Every structure is written in C-alpha cells, then in structure tokens.
mmCIF file with all atom_site columns, C-alpha atoms in Angstrom:
data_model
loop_
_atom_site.group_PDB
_atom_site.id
_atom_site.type_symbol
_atom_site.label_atom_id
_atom_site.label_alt_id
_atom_site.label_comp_id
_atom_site.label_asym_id
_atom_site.label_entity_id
_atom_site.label_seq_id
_atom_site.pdbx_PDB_ins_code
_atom_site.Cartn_x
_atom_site.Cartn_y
_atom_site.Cartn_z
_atom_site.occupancy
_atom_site.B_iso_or_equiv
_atom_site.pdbx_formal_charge
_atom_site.auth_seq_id
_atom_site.auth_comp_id
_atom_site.auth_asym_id
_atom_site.auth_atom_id
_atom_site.pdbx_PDB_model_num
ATOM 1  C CA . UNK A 1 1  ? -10.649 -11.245 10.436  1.00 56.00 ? 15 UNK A CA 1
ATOM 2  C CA . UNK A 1 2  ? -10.423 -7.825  12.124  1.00 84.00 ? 16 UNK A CA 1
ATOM 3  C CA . UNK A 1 3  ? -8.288  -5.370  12.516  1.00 89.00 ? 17 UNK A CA 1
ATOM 4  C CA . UNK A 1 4  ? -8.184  -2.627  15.540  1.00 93.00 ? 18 UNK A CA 1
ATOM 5  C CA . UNK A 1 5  ? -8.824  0.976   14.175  1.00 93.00 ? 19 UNK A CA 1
ATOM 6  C CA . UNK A 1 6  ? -5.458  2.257   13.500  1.00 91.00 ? 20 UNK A CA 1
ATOM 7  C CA . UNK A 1 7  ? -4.305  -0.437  12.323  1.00 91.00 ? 21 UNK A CA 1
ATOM 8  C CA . UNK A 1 8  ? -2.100  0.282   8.912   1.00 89.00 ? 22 UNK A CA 1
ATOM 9  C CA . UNK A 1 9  ? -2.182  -2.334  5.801   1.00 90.00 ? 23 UNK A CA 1
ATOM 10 C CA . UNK A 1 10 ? 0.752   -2.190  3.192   1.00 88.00 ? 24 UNK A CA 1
ATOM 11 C CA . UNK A 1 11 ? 0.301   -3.144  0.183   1.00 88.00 ? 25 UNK A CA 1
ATOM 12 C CA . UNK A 1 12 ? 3.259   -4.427  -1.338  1.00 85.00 ? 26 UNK A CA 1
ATOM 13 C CA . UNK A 1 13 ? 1.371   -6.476  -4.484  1.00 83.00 ? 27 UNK A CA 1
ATOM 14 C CA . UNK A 1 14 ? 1.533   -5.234  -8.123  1.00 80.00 ? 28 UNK A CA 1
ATOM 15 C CA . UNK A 1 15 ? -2.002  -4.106  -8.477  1.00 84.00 ? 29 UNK A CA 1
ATOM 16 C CA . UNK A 1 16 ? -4.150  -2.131  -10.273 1.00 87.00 ? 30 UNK A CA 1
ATOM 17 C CA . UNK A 1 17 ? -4.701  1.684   -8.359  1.00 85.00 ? 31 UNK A CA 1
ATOM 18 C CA . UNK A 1 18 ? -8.290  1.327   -8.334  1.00 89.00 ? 32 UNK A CA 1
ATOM 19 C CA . UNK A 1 19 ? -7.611  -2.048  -6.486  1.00 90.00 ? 33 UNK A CA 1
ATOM 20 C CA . UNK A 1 20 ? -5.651  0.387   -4.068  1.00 87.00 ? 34 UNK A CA 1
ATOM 21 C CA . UNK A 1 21 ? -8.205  2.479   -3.877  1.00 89.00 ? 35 UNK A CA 1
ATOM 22 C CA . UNK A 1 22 ? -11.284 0.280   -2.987  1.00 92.00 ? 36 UNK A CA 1
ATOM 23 C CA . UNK A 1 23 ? -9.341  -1.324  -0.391  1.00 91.00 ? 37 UNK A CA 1
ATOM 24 C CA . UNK A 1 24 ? -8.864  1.799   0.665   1.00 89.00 ? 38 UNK A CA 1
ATOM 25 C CA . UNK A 1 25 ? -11.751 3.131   1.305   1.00 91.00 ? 39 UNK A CA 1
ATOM 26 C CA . UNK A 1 26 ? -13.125 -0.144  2.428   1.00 92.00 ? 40 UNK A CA 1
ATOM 27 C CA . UNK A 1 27 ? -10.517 0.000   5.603   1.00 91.00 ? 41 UNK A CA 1
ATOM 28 C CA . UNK A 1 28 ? -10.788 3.813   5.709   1.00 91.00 ? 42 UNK A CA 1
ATOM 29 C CA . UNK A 1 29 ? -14.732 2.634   7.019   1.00 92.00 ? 43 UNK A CA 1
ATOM 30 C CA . UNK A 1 30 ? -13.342 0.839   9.849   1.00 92.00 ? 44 UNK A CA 1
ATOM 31 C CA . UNK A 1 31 ? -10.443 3.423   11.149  1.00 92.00 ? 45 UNK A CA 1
ATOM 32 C CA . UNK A 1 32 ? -7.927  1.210   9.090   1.00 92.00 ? 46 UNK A CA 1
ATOM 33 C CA . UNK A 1 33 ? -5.065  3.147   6.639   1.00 89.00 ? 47 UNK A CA 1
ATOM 34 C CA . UNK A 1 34 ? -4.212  1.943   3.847   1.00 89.00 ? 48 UNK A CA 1
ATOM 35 C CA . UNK A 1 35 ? -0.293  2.473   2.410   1.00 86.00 ? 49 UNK A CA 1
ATOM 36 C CA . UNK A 1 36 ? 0.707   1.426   -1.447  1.00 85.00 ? 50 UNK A CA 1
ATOM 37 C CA . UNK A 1 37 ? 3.927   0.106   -0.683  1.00 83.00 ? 51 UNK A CA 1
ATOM 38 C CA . UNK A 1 38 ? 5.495   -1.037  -4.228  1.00 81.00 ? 52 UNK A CA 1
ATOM 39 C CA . UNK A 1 39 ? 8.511   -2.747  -4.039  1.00 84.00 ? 53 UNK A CA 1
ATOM 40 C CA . UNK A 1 40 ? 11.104  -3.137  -7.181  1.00 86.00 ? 54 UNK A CA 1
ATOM 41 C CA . UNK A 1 41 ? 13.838  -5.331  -8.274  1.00 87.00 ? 55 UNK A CA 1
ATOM 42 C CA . UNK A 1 42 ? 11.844  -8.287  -9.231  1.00 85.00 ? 56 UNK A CA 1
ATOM 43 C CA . UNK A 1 43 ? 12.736  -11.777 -9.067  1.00 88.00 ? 57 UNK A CA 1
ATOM 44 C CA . UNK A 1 44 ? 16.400  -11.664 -9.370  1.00 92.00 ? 58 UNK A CA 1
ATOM 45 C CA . UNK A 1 45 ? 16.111  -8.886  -6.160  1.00 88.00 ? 59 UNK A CA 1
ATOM 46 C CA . UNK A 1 46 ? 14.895  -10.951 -4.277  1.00 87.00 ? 60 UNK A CA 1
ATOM 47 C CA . UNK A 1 47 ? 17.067  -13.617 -4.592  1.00 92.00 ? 61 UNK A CA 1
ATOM 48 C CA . UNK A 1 48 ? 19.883  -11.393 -4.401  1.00 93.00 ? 62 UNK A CA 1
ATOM 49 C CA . UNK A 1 49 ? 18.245  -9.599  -1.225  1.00 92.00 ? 63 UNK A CA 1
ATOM 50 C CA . UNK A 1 50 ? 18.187  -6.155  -2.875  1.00 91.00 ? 64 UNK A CA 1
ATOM 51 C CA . UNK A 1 51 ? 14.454  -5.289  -3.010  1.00 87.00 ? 65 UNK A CA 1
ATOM 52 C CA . UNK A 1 52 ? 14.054  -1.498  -3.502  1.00 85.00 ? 66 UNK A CA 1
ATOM 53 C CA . UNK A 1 53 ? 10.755  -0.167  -1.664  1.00 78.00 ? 67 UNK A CA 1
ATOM 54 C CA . UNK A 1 54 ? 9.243   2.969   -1.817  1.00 70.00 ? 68 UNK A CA 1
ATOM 55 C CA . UNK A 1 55 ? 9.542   5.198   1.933   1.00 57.00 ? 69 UNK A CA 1
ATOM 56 C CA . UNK A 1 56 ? 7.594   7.793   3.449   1.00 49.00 ? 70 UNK A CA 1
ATOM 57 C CA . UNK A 1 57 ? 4.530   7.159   1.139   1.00 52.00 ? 71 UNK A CA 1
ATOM 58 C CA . UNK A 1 58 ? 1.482   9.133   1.617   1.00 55.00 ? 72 UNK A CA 1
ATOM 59 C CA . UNK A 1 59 ? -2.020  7.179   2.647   1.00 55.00 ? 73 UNK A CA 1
ATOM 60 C CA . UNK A 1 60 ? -4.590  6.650   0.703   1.00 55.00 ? 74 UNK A CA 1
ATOM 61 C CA . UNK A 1 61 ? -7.300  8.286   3.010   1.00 56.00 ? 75 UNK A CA 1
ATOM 62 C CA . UNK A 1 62 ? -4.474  11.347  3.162   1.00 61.00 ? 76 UNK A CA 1
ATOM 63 C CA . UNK A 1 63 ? -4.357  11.466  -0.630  1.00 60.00 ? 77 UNK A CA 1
ATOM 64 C CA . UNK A 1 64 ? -7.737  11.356  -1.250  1.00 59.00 ? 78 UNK A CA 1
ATOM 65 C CA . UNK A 1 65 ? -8.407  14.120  1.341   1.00 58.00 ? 79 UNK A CA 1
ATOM 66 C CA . UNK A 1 66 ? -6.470  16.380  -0.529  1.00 53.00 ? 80 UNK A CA 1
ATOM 67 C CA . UNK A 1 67 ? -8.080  16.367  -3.541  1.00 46.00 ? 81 UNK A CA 1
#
C-alpha cells in the first residue's frame, strides 16, 4: 500500500534501531516521517491500561539531519 507524502508512521514495536532506521529512510524516499514511538509498562500495562509512551519525539529524517 501507499501512503500520501506527509504521511507520519509510529513505530510503537520493540525493535532493533537500525530496523528504525532503514524504515526510515525507506519512507523518508517517498515524503513519509518516520517517529520511534516506544511504549513501556509491558504486559501487565496493558491490561491494567497504564501504558507509558514516549511524547514529543524527534523524527528520524530530523535526527539524522542533524548529524
């Protein structure tokens, strides 16, 4: 499927950062940003409804412009 430049993808998985990273630059080639959302509290968080996720997260085409 296809998604509109300026689209956003968050990525709330446990994966590896170069997983991350070639996803984002594959979307960065199509106008697409990628976010690495994590989310924390596990099983027993989500079953109690008190998921901790991370906010205001930089993309990964804005941290890889800056260095």
């Amino acid at each position: 499927s296809t998604l509109a430049p300026g689209s956003v993808i968050a990525i709330h998985s446990t994966v590896h950062p170069d997983t991350v990273r070639r996803v984002a630059e594959a979307a960065a080639a199509k106008g697409v940003t990628v976010i690495d959302a994590q989310v924390s509290g596990g099983e027993k968080g989500a079953e109690a409804r008190t998921l901790k996720r991370n906010r205001g997260m930089t993309s990964m085409r804005e941290r890889n412009a800056k260095t």
